[in-house]
mmCIF file of C-alpha atoms and ligand atoms in Angstrom:
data_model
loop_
_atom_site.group_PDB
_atom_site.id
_atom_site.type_symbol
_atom_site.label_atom_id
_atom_site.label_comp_id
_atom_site.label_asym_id
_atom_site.label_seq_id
_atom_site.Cartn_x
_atom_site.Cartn_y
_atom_site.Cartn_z
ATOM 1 C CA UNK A 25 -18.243 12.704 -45.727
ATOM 2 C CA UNK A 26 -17.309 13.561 -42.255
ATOM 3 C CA UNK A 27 -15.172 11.711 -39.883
ATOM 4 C CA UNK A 28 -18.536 9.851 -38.801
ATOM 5 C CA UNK A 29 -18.147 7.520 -41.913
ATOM 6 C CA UNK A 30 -18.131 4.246 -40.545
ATOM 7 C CA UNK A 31 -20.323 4.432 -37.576
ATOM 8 C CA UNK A 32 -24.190 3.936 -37.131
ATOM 9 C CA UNK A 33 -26.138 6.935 -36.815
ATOM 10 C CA UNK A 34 -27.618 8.020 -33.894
ATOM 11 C CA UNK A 35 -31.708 7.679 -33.133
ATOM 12 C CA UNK A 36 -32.619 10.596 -35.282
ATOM 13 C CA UNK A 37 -30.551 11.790 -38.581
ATOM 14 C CA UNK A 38 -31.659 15.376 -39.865
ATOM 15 C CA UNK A 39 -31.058 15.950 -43.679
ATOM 16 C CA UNK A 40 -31.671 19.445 -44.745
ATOM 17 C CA UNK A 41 -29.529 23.094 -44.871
ATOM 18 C CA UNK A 42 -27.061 25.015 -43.334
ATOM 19 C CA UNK A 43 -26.737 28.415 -43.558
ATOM 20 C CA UNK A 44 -24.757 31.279 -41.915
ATOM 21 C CA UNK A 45 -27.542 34.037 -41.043
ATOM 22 C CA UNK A 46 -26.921 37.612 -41.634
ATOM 23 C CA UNK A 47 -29.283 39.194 -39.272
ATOM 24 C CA UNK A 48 -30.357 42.857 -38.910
ATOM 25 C CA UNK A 49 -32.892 44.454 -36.260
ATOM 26 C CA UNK A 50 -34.899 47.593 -37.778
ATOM 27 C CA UNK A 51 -38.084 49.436 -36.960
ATOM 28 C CA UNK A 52 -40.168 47.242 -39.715
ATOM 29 C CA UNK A 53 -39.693 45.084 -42.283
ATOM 30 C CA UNK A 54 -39.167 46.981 -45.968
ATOM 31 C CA UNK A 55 -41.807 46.653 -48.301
ATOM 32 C CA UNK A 56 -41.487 45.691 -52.008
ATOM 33 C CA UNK A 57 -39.042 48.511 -53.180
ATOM 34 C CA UNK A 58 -38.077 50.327 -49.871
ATOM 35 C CA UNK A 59 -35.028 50.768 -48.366
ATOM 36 C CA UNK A 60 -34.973 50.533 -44.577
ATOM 37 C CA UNK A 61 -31.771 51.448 -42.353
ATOM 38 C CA UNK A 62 -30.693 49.626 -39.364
ATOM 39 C CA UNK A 63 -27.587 50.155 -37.318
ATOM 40 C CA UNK A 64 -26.078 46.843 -37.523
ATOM 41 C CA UNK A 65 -25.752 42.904 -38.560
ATOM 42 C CA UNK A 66 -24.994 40.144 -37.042
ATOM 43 C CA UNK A 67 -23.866 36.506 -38.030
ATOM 44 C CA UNK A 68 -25.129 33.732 -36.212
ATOM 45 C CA UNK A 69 -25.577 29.669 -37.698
ATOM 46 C CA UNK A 70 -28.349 28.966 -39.297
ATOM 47 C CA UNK A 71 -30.326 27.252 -41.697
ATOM 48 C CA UNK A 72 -33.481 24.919 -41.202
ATOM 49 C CA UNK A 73 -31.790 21.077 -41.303
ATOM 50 C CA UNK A 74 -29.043 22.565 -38.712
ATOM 51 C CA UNK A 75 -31.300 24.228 -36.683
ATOM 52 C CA UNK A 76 -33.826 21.616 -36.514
ATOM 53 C CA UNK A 77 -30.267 18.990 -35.290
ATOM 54 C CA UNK A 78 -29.064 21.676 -33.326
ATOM 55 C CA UNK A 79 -32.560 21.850 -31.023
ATOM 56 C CA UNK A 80 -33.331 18.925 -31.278
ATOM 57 C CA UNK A 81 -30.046 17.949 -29.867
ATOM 58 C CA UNK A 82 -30.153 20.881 -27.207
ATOM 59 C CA UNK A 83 -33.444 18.908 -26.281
ATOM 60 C CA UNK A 84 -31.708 15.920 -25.294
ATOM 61 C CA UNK A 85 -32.362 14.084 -28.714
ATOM 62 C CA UNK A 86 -29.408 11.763 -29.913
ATOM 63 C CA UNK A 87 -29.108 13.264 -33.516
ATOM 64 C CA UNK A 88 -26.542 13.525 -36.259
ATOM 65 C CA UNK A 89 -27.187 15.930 -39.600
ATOM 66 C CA UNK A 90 -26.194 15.504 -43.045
ATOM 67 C CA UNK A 91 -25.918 18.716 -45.420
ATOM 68 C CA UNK A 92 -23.629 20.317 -47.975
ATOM 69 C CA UNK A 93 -21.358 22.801 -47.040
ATOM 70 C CA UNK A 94 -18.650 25.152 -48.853
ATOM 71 C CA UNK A 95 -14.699 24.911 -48.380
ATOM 72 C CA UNK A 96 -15.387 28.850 -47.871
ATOM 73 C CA UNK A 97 -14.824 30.499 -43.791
ATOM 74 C CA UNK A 98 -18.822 30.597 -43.460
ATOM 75 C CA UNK A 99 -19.071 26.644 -42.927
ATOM 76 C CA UNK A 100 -16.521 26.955 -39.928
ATOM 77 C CA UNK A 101 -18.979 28.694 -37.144
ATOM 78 C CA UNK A 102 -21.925 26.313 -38.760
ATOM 79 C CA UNK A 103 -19.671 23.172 -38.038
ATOM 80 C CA UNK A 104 -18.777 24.399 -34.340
ATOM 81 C CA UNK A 105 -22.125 25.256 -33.580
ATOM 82 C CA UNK A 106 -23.445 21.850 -34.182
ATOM 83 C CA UNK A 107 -20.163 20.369 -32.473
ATOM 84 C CA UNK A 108 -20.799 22.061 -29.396
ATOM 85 C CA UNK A 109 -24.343 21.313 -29.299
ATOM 86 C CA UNK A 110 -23.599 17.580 -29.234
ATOM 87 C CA UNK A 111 -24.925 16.964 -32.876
ATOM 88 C CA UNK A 112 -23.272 14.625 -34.919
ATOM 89 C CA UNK A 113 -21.329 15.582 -38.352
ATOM 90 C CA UNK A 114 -22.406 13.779 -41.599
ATOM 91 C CA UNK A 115 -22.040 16.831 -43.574
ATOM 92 C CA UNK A 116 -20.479 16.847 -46.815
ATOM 93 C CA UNK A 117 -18.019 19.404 -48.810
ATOM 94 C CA UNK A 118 -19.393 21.333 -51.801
ATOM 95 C CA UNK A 119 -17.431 23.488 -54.536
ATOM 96 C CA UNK A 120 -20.436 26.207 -54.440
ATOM 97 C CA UNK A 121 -20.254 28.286 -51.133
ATOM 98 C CA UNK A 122 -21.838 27.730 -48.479
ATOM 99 C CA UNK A 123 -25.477 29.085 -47.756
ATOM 100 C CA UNK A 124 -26.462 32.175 -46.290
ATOM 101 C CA UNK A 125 -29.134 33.873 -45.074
ATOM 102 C CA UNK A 126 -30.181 37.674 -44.879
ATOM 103 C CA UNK A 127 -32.831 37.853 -42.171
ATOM 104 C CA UNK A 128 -34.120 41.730 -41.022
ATOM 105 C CA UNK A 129 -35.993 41.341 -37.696
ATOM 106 C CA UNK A 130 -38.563 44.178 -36.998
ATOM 107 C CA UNK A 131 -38.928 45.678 -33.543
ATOM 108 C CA UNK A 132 -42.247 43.099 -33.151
ATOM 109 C CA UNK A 133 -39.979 40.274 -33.576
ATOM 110 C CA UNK A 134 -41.209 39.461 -37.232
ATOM 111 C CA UNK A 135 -38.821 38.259 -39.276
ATOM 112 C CA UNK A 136 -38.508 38.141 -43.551
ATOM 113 C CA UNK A 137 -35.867 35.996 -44.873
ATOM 114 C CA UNK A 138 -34.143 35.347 -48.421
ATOM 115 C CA UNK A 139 -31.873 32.443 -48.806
ATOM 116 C CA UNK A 140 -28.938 32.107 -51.106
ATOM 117 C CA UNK A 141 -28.679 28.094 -51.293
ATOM 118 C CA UNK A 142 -25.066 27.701 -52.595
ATOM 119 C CA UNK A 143 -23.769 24.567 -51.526
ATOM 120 C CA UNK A 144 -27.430 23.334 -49.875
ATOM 121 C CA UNK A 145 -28.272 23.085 -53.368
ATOM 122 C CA UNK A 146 -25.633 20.164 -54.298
ATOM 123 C CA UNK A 147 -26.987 17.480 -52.135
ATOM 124 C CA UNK A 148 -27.590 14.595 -53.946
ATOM 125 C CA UNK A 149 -29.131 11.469 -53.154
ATOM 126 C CA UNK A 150 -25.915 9.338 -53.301
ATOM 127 C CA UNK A 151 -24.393 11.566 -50.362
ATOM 128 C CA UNK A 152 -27.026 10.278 -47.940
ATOM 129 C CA UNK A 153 -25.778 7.918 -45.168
ATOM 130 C CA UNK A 154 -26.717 4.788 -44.954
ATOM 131 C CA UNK A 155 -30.244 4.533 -41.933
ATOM 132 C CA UNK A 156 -28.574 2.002 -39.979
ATOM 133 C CA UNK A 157 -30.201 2.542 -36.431
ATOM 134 C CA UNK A 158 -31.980 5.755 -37.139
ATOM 135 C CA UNK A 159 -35.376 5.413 -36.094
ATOM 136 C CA UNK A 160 -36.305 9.029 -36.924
ATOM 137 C CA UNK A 161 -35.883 11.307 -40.199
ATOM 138 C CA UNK A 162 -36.120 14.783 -40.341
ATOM 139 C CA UNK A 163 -36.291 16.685 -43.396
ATOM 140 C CA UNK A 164 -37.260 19.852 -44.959
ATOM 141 C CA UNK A 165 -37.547 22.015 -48.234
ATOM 142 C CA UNK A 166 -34.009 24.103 -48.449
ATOM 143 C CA UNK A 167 -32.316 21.187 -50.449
ATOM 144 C CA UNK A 168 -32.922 19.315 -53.552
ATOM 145 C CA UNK A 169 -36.447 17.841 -53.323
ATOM 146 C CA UNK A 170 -34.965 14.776 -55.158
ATOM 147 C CA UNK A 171 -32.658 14.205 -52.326
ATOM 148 C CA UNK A 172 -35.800 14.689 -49.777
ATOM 149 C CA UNK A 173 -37.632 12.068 -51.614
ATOM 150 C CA UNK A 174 -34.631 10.053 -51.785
ATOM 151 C CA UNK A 175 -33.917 10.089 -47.889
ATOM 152 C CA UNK A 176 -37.998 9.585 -47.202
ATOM 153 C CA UNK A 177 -37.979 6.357 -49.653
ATOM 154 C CA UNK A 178 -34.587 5.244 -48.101
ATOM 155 C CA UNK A 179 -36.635 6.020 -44.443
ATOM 156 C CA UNK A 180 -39.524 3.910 -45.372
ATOM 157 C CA UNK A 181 -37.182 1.181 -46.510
ATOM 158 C CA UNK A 182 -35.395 0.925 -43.427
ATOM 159 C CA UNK A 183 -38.366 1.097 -40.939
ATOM 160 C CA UNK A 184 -37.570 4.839 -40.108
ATOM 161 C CA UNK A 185 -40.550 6.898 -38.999
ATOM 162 C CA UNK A 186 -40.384 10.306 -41.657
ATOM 163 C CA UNK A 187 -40.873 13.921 -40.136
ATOM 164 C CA UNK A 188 -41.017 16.389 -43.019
ATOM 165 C CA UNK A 189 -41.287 20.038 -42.044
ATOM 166 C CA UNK A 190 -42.784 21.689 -45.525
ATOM 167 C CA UNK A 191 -40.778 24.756 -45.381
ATOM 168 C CA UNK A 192 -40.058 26.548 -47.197
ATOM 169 C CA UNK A 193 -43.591 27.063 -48.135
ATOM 170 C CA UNK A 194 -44.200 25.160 -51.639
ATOM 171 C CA UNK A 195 -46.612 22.552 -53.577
ATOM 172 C CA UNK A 196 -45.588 18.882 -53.102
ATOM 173 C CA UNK A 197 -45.557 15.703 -55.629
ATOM 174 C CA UNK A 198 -48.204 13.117 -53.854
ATOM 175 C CA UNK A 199 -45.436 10.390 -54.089
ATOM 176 C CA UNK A 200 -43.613 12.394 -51.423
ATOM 177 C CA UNK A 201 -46.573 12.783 -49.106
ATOM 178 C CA UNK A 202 -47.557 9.582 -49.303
ATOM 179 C CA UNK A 203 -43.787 8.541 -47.359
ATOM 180 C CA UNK A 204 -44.720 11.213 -44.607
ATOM 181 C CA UNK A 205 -45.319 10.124 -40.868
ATOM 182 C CA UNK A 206 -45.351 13.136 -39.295
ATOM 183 C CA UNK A 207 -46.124 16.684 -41.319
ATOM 184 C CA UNK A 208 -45.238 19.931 -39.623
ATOM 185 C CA UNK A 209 -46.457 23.316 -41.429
ATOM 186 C CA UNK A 210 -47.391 26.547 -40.207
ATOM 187 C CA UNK A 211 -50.977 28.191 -41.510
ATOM 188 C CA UNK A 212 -49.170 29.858 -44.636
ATOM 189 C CA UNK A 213 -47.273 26.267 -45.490
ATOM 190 C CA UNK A 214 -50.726 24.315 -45.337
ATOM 191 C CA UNK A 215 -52.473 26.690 -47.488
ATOM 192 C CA UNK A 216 -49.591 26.357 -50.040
ATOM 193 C CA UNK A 217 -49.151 22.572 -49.709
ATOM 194 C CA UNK A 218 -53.734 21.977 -49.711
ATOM 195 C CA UNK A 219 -55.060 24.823 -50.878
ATOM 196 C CA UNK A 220 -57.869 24.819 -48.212
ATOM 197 C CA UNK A 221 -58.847 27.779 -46.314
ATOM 198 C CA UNK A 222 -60.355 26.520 -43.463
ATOM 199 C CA UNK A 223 -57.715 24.820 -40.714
ATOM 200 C CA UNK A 224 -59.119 21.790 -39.717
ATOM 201 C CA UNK A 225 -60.553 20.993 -43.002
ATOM 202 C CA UNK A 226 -57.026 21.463 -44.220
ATOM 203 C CA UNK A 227 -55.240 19.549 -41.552
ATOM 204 C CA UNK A 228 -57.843 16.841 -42.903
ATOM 205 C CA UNK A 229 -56.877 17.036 -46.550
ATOM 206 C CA UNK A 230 -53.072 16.935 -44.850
ATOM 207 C CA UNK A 231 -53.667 13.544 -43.487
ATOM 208 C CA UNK A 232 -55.547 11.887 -46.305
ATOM 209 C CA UNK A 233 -52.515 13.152 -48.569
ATOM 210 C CA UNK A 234 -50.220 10.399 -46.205
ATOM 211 C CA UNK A 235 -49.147 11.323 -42.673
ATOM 212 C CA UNK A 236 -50.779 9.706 -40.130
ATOM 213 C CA UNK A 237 -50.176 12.843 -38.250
ATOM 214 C CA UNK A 238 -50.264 16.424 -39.337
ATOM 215 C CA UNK A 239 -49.096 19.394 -37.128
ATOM 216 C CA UNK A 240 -50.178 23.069 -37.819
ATOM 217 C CA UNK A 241 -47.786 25.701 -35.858
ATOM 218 C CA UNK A 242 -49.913 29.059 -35.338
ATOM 219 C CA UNK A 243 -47.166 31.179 -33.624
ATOM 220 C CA UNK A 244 -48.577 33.257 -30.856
ATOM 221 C CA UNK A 245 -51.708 30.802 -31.246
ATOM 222 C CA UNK A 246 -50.216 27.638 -30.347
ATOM 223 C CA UNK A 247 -50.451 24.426 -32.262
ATOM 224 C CA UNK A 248 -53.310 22.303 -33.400
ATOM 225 C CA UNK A 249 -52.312 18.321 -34.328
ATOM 226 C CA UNK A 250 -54.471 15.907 -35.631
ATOM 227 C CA UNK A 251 -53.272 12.394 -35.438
ATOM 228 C CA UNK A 252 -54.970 9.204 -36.234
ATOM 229 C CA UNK A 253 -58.423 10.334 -35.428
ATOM 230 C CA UNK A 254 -57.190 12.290 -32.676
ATOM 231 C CA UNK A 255 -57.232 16.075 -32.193
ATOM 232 C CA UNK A 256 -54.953 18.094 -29.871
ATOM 233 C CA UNK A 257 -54.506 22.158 -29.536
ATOM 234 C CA UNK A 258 -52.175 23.526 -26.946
ATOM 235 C CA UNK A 259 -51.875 27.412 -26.747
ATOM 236 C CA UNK A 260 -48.377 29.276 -27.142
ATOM 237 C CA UNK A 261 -46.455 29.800 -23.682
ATOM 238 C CA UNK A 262 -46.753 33.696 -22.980
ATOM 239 C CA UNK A 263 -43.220 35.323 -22.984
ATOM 240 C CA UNK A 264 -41.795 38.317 -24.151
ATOM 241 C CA UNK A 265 -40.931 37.943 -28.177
ATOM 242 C CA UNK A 266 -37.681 39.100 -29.153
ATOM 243 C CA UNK A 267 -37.095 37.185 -32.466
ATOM 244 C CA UNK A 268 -39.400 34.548 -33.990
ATOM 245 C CA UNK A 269 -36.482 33.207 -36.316
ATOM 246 C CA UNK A 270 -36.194 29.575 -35.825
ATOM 247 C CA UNK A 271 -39.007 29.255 -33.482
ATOM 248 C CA UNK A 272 -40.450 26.762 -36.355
ATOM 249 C CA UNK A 273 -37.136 25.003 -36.345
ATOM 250 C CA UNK A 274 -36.988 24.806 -32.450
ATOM 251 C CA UNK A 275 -40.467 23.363 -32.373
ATOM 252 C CA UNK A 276 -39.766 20.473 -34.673
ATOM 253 C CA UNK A 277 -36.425 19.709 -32.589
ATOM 254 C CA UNK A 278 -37.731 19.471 -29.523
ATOM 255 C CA UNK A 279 -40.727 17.291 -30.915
ATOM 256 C CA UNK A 280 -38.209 14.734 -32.414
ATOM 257 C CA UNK A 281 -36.138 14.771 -29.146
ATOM 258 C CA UNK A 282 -39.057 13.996 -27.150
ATOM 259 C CA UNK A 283 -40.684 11.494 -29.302
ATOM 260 C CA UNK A 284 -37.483 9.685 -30.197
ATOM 261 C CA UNK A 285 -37.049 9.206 -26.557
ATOM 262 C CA UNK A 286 -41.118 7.523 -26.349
ATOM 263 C CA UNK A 287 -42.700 10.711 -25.025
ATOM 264 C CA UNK A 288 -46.181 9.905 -25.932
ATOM 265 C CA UNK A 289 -47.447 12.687 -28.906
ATOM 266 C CA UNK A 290 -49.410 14.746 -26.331
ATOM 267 C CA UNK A 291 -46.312 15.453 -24.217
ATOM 268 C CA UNK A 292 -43.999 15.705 -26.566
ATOM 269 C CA UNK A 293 -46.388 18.432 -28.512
ATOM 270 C CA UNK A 294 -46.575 20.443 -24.942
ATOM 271 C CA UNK A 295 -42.395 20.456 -24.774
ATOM 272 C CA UNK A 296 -42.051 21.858 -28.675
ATOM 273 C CA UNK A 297 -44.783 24.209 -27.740
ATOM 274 C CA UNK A 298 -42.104 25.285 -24.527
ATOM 275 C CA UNK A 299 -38.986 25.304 -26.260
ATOM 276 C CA UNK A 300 -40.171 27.638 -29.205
ATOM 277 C CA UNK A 301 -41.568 29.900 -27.023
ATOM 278 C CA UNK A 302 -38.458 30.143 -25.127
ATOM 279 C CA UNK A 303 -36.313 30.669 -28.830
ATOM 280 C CA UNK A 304 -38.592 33.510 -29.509
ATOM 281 C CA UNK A 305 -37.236 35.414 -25.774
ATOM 282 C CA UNK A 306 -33.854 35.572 -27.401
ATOM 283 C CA UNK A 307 -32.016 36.831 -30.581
ATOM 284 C CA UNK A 308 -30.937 34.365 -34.124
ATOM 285 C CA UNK A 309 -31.904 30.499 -34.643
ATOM 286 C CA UNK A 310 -28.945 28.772 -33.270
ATOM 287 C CA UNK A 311 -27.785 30.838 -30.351
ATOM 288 C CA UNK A 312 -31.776 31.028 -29.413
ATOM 289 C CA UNK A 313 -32.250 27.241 -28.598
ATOM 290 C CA UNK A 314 -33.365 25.844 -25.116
ATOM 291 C CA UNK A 315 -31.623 23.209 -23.485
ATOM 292 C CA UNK A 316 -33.503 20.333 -22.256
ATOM 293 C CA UNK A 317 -33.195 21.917 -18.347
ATOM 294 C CA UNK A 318 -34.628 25.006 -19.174
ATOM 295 C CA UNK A 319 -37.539 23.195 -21.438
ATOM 296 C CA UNK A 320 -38.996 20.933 -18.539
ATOM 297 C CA UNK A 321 -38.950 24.146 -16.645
ATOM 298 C CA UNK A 322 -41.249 26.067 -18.456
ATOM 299 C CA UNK A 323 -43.379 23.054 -19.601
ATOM 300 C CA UNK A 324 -47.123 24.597 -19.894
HETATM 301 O O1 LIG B 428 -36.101 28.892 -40.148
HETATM 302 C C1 LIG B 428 -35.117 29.866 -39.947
HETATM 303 C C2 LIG B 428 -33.995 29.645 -40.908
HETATM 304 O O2 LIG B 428 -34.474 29.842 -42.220
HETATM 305 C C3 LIG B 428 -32.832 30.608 -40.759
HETATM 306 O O3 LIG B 428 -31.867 30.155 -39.850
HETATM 307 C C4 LIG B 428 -32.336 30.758 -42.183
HETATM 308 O O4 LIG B 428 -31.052 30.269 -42.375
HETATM 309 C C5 LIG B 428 -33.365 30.062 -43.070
HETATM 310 O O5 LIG B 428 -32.944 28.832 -43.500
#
């Protein structure tokens, strides 16, 4: 553990991945079996658990994240980029190396993205931190789902409310959904998770799975939420997309940061709505993130 053993953990604690990204811009993505060219790469930090700490902490939230990491150079610019962001370090030191991402971006701003796990993949249960003071958990598919049911059980326990993102998109054991608060999915990762083809009635089968609240991203469409018996749908801020990668992650950030700080749901939906937008305007996850300034700004 990092040298954060020892103290309590901030308001939120984000459990999840790490990854470096390997990003490269082309004309579109390749299909199954073609070979596109593009002129260059870059590497930026990455990886959904980060990038959900990383925005969430850009956002004003008080945060720290636990992951796995690899003793390899990769983990270095992922550990800076969540020191400078103010987020604080309960990651942990694998053997395997750490994760990586290779992301093509097409000139729309679409993204595709395959994920070698490496060291996201050790993180077991026992390396969790203790919830002392955390009042929010954030969690999401890219490690172990053991360890993601562990953290939501340990959440429960401790009084914690549990925000799971369901990404990547993938089936879930009912005994996981049932120790959800807040669900976060886009259209694909509800359709995976319920099955259901029509959005509300899906959102609907969401809830009655566990979370009180379910919340269905829809990219250039905005966001609907249901929670309790109430519905909200806020459309996406208009602004110029450069790259959608980490939008997702930005959104769920920014949510956390707002509601850990008592933003009633409503408001705090309308400032994830602002800050993803704004990731989209600029290029990779990490280095795309709004501060809290520029958020409030552009608040729809
Ligand atoms: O959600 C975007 C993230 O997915 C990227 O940063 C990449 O690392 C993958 O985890």
């Amino acid at each position: 553990m990092s040298g954060s053993e020892g103290t309590d953990l901030p308001r939120v604690l984000v459990v999840g991945s790490a990854n470096l990204d390997f990003v490269t811009r082309l004309s579109h993505l390749p299909a199954p079996g073609e070979t596109v060219l593009g002129e260059s790469y870059t590497t930026a930090p990455g990886g959904k658990g980060a990038n959900q700490a990383v925005a969430c902490a850009r956002a004003g939230g008080a945060v720290a994240f636990c992951g796995a990491l690899g003793t390899d150079p990769f983990a270095e610019p992922l550990l800076a980029s969540l020191r400078e962001s103010g987020v604080q370090d309960w990651t942990v030191r694998a053997s395997t190396p750490t994760g990586a991402a290779f992301i093509s971006v097409s000139e729309a701003g679409e993204n595709c993205i395959a994920v070698a796990s490496g060291a996201n993949g050790t993180l077991r249960p026992e390396q969790l931190p203790p919830l002392t003071g955390v009042g929010w958990l954030v969690l999401q598919l890219e490690i172990p789902l053991e360890t993601v049911q562990a953290a939501a059980q340990a959440a429960r326990e401790a009084g914690a409310q549990v925000v799971l993102n369901a990404a990547p998109a993938r089936t879930l054991p009912p005994e996981l959904l049932r120790l959800v608060d807040v669900l976060i999915v886009n259209e694909g990762e509800l359709r995976t998770l319920i099955g259901a083809t029509d959005l509300r009635a899906g959102v609907r089968q969401a809830q009655a799975s566990g979370p009180r609240t379910v919340v269905v991203t829809l990219g250039e469409r905005g966001c609907l939420a249901l929670s309790g018996d109430d519905w909200t749908e806020l459309p996406a801020l208009p602004v110029p997309v450069r790259d959608t990668t980490g939008a997702g992650d930005t959104f769920v950030g920014v949510l956390v940061a707002a509601l850990s700080r008592g933003e009633p749901f409503a408001a705090a939906l309308r400032w994830a709505v602002a800050g993803s937008a704004l990731a989209c305007t600029r290029e990779g996850a990490q280095p795309a993130m709004p501060g809290r300034e520029e958020i409030q700004a552009n608040l729809g």
